[in-house]
XYZ file of C-alpha atoms in Angstrom:
470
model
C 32.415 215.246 53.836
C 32.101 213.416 57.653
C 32.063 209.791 57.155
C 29.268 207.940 57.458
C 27.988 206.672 60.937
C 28.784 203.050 61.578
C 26.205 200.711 63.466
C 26.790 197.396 65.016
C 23.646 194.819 65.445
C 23.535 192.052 68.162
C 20.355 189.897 68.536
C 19.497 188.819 71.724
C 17.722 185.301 72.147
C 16.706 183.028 75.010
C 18.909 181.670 76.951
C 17.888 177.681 77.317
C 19.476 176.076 74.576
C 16.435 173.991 73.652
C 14.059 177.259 73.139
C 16.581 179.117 71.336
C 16.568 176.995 68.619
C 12.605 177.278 68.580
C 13.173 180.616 68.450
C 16.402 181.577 66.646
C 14.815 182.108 63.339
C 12.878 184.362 64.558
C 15.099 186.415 66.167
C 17.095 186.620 62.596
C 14.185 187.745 61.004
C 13.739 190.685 63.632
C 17.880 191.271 63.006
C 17.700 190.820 59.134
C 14.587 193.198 58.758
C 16.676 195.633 60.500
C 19.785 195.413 58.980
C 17.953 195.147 55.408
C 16.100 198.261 56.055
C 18.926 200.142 57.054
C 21.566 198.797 54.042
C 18.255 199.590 51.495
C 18.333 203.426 53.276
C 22.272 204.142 52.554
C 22.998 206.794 54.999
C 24.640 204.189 57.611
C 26.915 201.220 57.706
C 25.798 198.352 59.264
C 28.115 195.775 60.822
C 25.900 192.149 62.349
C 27.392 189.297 64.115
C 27.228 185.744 62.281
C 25.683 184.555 65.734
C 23.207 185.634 67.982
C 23.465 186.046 72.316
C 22.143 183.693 74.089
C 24.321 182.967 76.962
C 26.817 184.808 78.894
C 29.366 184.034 76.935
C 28.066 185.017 74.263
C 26.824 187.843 75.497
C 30.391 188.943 76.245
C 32.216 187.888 73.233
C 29.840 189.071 70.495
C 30.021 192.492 72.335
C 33.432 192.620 72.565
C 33.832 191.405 68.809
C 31.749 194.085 68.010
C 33.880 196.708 69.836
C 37.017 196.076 67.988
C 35.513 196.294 65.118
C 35.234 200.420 66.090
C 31.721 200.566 65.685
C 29.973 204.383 67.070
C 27.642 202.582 68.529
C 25.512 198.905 69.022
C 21.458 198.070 68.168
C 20.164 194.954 70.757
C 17.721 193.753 68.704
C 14.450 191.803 70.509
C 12.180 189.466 68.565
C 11.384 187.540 71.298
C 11.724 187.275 75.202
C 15.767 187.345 75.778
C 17.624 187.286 79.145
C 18.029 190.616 80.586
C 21.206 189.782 82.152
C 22.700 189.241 78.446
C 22.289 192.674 77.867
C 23.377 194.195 80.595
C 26.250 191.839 80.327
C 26.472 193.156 76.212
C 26.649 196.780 77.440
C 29.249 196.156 80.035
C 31.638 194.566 77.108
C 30.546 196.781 74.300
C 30.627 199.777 72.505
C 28.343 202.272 73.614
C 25.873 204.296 72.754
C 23.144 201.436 73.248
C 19.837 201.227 71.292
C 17.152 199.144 72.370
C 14.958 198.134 69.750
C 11.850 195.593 69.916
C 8.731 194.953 66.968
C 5.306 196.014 68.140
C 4.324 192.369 67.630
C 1.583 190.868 69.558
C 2.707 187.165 68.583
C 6.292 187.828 70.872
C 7.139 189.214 73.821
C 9.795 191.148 71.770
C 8.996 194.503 73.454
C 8.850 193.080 77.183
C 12.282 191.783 76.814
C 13.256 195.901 75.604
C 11.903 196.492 79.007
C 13.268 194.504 81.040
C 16.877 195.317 79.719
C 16.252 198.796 79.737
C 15.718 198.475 83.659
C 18.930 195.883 83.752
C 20.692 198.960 82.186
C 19.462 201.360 84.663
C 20.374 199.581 87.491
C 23.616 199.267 86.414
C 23.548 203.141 85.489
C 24.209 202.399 81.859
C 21.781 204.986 79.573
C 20.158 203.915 76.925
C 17.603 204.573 74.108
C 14.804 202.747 72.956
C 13.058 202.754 69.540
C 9.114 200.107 69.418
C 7.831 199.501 65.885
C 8.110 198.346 62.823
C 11.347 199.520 61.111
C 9.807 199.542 57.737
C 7.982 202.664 59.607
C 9.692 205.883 58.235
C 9.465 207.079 61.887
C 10.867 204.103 63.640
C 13.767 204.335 60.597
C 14.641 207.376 61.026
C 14.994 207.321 64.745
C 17.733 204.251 64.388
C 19.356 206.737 61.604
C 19.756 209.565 63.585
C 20.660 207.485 66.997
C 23.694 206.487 64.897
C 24.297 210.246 63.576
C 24.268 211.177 67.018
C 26.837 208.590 68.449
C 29.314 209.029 65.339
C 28.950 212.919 66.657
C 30.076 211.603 70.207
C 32.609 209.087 69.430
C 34.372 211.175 66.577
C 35.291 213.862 69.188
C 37.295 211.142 70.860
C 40.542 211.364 70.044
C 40.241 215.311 68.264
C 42.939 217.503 68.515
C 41.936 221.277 69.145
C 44.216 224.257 67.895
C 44.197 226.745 70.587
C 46.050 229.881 69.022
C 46.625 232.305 71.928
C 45.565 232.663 75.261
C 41.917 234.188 76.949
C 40.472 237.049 74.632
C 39.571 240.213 75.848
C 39.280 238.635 79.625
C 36.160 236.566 78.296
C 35.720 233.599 81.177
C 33.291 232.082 78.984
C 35.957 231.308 76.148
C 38.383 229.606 77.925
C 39.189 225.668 78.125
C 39.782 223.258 80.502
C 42.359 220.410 79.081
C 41.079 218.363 82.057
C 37.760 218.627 81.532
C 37.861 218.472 78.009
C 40.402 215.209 78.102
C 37.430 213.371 80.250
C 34.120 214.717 78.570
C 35.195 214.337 75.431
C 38.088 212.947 74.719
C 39.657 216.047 73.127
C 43.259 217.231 73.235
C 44.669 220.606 73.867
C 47.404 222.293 71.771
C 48.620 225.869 72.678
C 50.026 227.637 69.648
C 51.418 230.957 69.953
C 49.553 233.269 67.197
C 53.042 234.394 66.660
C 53.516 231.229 64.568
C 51.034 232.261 62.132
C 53.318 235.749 61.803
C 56.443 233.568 61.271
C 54.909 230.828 58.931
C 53.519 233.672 56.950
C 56.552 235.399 55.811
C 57.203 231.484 54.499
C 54.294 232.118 51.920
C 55.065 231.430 48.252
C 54.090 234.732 46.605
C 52.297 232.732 43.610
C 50.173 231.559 46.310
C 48.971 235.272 47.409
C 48.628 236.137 43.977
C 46.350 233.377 43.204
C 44.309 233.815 46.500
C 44.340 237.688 45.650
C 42.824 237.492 41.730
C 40.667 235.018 43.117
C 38.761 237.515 45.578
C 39.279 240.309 43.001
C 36.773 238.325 41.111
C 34.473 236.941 43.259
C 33.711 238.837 46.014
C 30.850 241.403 45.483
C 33.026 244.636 46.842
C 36.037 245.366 48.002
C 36.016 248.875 49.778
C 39.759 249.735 50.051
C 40.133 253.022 51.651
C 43.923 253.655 50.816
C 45.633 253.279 54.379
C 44.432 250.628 56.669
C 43.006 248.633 53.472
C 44.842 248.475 50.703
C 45.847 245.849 48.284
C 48.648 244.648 50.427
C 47.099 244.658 53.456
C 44.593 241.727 51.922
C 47.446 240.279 50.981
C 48.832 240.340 54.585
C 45.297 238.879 55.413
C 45.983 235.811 52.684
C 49.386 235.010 53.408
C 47.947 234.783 57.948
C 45.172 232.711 56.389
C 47.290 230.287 54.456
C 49.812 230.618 56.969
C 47.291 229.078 59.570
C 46.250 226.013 56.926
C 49.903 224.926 57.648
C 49.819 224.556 60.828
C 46.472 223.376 61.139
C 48.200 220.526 58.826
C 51.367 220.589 60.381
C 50.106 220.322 63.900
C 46.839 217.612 62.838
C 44.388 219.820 64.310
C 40.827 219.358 64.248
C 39.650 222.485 64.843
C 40.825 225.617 66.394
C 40.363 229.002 68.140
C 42.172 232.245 67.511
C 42.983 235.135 69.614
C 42.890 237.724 67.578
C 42.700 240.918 69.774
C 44.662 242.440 70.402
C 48.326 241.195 69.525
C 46.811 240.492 65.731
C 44.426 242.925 65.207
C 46.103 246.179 66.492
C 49.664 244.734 65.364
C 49.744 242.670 62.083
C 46.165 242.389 60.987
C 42.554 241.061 61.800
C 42.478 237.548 61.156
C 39.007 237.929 59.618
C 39.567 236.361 56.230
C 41.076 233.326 58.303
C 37.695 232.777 60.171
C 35.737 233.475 57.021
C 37.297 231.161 54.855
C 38.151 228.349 57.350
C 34.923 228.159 58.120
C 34.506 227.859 54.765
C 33.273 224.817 52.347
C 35.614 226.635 49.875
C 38.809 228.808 49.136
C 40.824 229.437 46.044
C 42.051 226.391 46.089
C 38.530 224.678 45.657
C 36.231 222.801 47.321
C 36.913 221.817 51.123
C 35.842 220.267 54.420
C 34.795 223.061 56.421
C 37.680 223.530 59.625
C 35.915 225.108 62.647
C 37.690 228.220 63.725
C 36.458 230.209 66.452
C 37.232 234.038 67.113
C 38.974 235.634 70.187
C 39.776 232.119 71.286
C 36.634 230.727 72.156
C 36.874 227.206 73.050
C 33.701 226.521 74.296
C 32.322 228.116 70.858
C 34.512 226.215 69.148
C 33.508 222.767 70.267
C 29.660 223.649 69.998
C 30.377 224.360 66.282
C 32.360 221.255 65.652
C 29.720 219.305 67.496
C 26.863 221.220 65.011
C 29.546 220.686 61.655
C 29.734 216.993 62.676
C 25.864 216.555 62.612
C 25.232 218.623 59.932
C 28.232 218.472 57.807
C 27.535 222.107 57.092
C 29.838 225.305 57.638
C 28.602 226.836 61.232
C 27.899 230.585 62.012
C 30.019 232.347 64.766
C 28.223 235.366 66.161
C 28.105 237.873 68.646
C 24.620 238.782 70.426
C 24.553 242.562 69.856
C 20.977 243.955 69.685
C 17.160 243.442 70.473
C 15.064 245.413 67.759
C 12.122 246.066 69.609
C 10.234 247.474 66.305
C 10.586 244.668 64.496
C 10.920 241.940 66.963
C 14.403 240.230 66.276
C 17.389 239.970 67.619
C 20.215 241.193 66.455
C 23.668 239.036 66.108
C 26.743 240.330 64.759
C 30.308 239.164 65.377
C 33.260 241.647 65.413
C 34.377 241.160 62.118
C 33.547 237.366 60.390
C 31.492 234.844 59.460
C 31.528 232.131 57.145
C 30.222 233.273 53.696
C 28.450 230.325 53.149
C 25.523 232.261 54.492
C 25.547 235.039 52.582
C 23.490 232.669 50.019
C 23.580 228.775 51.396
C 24.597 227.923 47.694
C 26.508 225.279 46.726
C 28.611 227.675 44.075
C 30.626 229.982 45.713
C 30.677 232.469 43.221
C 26.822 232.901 44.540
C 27.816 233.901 48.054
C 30.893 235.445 47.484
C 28.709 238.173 45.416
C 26.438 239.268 48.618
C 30.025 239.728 50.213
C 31.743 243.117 50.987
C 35.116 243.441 52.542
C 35.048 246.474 54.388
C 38.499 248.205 56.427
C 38.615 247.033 59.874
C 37.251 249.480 62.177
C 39.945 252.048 63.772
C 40.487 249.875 66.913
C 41.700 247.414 65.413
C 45.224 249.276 63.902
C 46.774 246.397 62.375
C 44.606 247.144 59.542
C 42.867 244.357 57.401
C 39.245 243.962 56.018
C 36.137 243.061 58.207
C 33.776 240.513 56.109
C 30.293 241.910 55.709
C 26.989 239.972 54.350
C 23.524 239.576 55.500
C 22.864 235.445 56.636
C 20.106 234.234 53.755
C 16.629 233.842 55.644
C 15.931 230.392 56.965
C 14.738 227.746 59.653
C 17.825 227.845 61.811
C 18.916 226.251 65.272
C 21.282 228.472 67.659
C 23.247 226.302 69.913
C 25.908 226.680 72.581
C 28.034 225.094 75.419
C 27.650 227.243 78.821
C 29.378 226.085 82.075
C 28.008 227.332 85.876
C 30.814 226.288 88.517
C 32.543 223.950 85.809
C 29.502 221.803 84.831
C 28.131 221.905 81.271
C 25.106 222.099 79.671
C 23.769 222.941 75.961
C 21.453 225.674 75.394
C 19.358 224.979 72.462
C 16.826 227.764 70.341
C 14.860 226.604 67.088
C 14.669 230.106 65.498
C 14.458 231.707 61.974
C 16.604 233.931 60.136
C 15.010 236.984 58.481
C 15.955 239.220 56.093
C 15.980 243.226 56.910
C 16.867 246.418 54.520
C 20.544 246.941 54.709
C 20.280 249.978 56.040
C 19.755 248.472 59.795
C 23.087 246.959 59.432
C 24.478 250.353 60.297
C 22.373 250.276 63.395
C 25.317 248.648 64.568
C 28.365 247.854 63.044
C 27.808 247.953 59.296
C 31.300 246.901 58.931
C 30.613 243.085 60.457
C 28.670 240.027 59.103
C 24.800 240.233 60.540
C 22.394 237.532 61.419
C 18.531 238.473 62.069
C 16.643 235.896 63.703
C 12.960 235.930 65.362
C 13.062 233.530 68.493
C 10.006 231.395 69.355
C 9.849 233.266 72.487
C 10.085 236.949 74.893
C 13.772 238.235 74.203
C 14.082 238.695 77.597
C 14.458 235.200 78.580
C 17.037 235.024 76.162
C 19.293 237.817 78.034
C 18.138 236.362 81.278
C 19.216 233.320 81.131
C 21.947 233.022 78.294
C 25.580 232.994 79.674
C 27.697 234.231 76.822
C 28.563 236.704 74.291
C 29.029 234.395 71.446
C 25.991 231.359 69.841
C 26.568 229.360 66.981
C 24.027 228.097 64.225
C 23.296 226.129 61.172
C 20.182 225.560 59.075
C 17.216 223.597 59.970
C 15.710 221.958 63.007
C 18.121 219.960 64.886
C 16.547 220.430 68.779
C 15.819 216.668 68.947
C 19.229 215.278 67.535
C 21.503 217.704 70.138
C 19.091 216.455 72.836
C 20.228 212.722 72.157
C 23.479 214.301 71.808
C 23.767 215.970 75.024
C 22.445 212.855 76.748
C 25.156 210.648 75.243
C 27.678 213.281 76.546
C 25.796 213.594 80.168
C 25.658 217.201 79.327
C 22.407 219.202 80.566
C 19.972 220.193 77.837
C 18.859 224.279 78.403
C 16.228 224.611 76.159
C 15.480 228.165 76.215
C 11.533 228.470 75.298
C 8.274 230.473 76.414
């Protein structure tokens, strides 16, 4: 499970000594309402100051006090008129993301002092948000909640370290990583791996270990479809020991998250590394329950980081797939990756037994020579949001679709590549402004609406929000 978000609260006061002490208690009561409110709620920890700002000093020290205390981000909190310069000195000293917050209260001038440090903050280029109301208001609540979701997203990719197995995929542009650019956006580190380390560390494999992992998917998974050459027992079992082989060095190494090649040293060679990108993704193995570890096919680094940014905010497992079709008949398009998905999605149950049993393991397609299973389900129906990083001339931006996943017959699986895992989904808009516009092969998704929360996202990133829509 991701931790939970941690929030620090300053409240900002007057700054002549005389009025502040007219006025302190009042400012508490703004803070302690607040903090109360949140603490009562659970699903953040809150961290106040024993004082509140109301000089320049202050201002600086209570900031910087709450910095080292490695908060994701800071509340100012207005009761009452405070100096804007106390702010804007606060946010220069402090921990950042800021969120300006002020009671719709007609007795103090609470909300004109949110204004006028907002505009201290822009003129200093600092962003911001703002929340006006009530916090005992569920919608002025939950706007402070999922501010601080949304900065323990951004601050936990500081400092990540990202497995990059293999070089550029199939001579995809749009999978390939900048260190640079990655280093400065976001904080993230770099590690090339050869994939040939996976083919070393998994001769190391204890065979109890395969045996386990093998009985285990003997009795779970709904089908197995050997075929008695490129998919047989101990192929699978070639396909557990690369998987458990790649845990190692994803604990070895202290990655984060990771990308694999794949084609076509693995696949044509050794074996796909399906099962790898199946189970990683995975809430679950043999071994039990899990955190989910991002892994991205054919090396896609720029999928990779959407889906860690998506498995941060919605400590769920994240869908890799490939856009394949446009059913014109029935109106939805068509996404199927070569070979893997996580099979959380076969069901979105909580037992594994109850997705594993919409599972087949098919033999990889003739292509791919090394042999192996591809892992075939259907993604359960759903409200679902598609999300993915894009660059033009090295700048970023997030393309966001609210969509829903539907269901079809099985039999249009084998409209395209029965073999692979298959996501239907009806967009909210003409398909053709999807292919128009969208600048990769590969989109990511989870469950439910989460347009508003990768908006704030984006903006605490400076990333451009593409919000692809009629």
């Amino acid at each position: 499970m991701s931790r939970k978000p941690v929030l620090g609260v300053l409240g900002f006061s007057d700054g002549d000594p005389e009025v502040h002490l007219q006025l302190k208690g009042i400012v508490q009561a703004q803070v302690d309402a607040i903090v109360d409110a949140l603490r009562a709620d659970g699903r953040i920890d809150v961290l106040v100051t024993d004082t509140q700002v109301n000089s320049v000093q202050s201002a600086k020290h209570l900031a910087e006090e709450m910095k080292k205390k490695n908060v994701d981000a800071t509340l100012f909190s207005y009761g009452v008129f405070a100096f804007p310069n106390f702010s804007a000195i606060a946010a220069q000293n402090g921990k950042g993301p800021f969120l300006l917050a002020a009671n719709l209260n007609p007795d103090w001038p609470g909300m004109v002092a949110m204004l006028a440090a907002g505009g201290a903050l822009h003129h200093l280029g600092i962003d911001h948000f703002r929340v006006a109301g009530d916090v005992q208001q569920p919608d002025v609540l939950e706007q402070i909640v999922t501010f601080a979701r949304c900065a323990m997203v951004v601050n936990s990719l500081n400092g990540m370290k990202y497995g990059l197995f293999g070089g550029r995929s199939l001579g995809m542009y749009s999978s390939t990583v900048s260190m640079q650019d990655w280093q400065k956006l976001f904080g993230i580190d770099v590690e090339h791996i050869d994939q040939s380390e996976i083919v070393r560390e998994a001769e190391n494999i204890p065979e109890e270990e395969v045996e386990k992992a093998f009985r285990w998917l003997t009795q779970n998974v709904g089908k197995i479809a050997y075929n008695g050459t490129t998919f047989t027992p101990e192929k699978l079992k070639t396909q557990i020991r690369h998987y458990q082989a790649t845990k190692k060095l994803i604990d070895e190494n202290q990655l984060d998250f990771i990308g694999v090649k794949c084609h076509y040293e693995m696949s044509r060679h050794y074996c796909t590394e399906c099962l790898s990108a199946a189970f990683l993704n995975d809430p679950y193995d043999w071994d039990g329950p899990k955190p989910p570890c991002v892994c991205a096919c054919e090396a896609d680094s720029d999928a990779a980081l959407t889906m860690e940014i998506l498995k941060l905010l919605t400590d769920d497992p994240v869908i890799f797939m490939d856009v394949r079709h446009y059913d014109a008949e029935n109106d939805v398009m068509v996404f199927c990756n070569c070979g893997s998905q996580s099979t959380y999605y076969a069901a979105a149950s909580d037992d594994y037994k109850e997705n594993l049993a919409k599972v087949t393991l098919y033999p990889a397609l003739d292509i791919y020579a090394g042999g192996g299973c591809h892992v075939n389900m259907q993604t359960k129906p759903g409200k679902a949001t598609i999300a993915r990083l894009c660059r033009s001339e090295g700048k970023y931006r997030m393309v966001i679709i609210p969509c829903e996943f539907v269901s079809m017959p099985v039999e249009k699986e084998a409209e395209t590549t029965k073999e692979w895992p298959h996501v239907f989904a009806k967009l909210p808009f003409d398909h053709q402004i999807f292919l128009n516009n969208f600048d990769a092969n590969h989109c990511h998704a989870v469950y439910g609406n989460h347009v508003d929360e990768l908006k704030m996202i984006c903006k605490m990133l400076h990333i451009e929000i593409d919000m692809l829509e009629a």
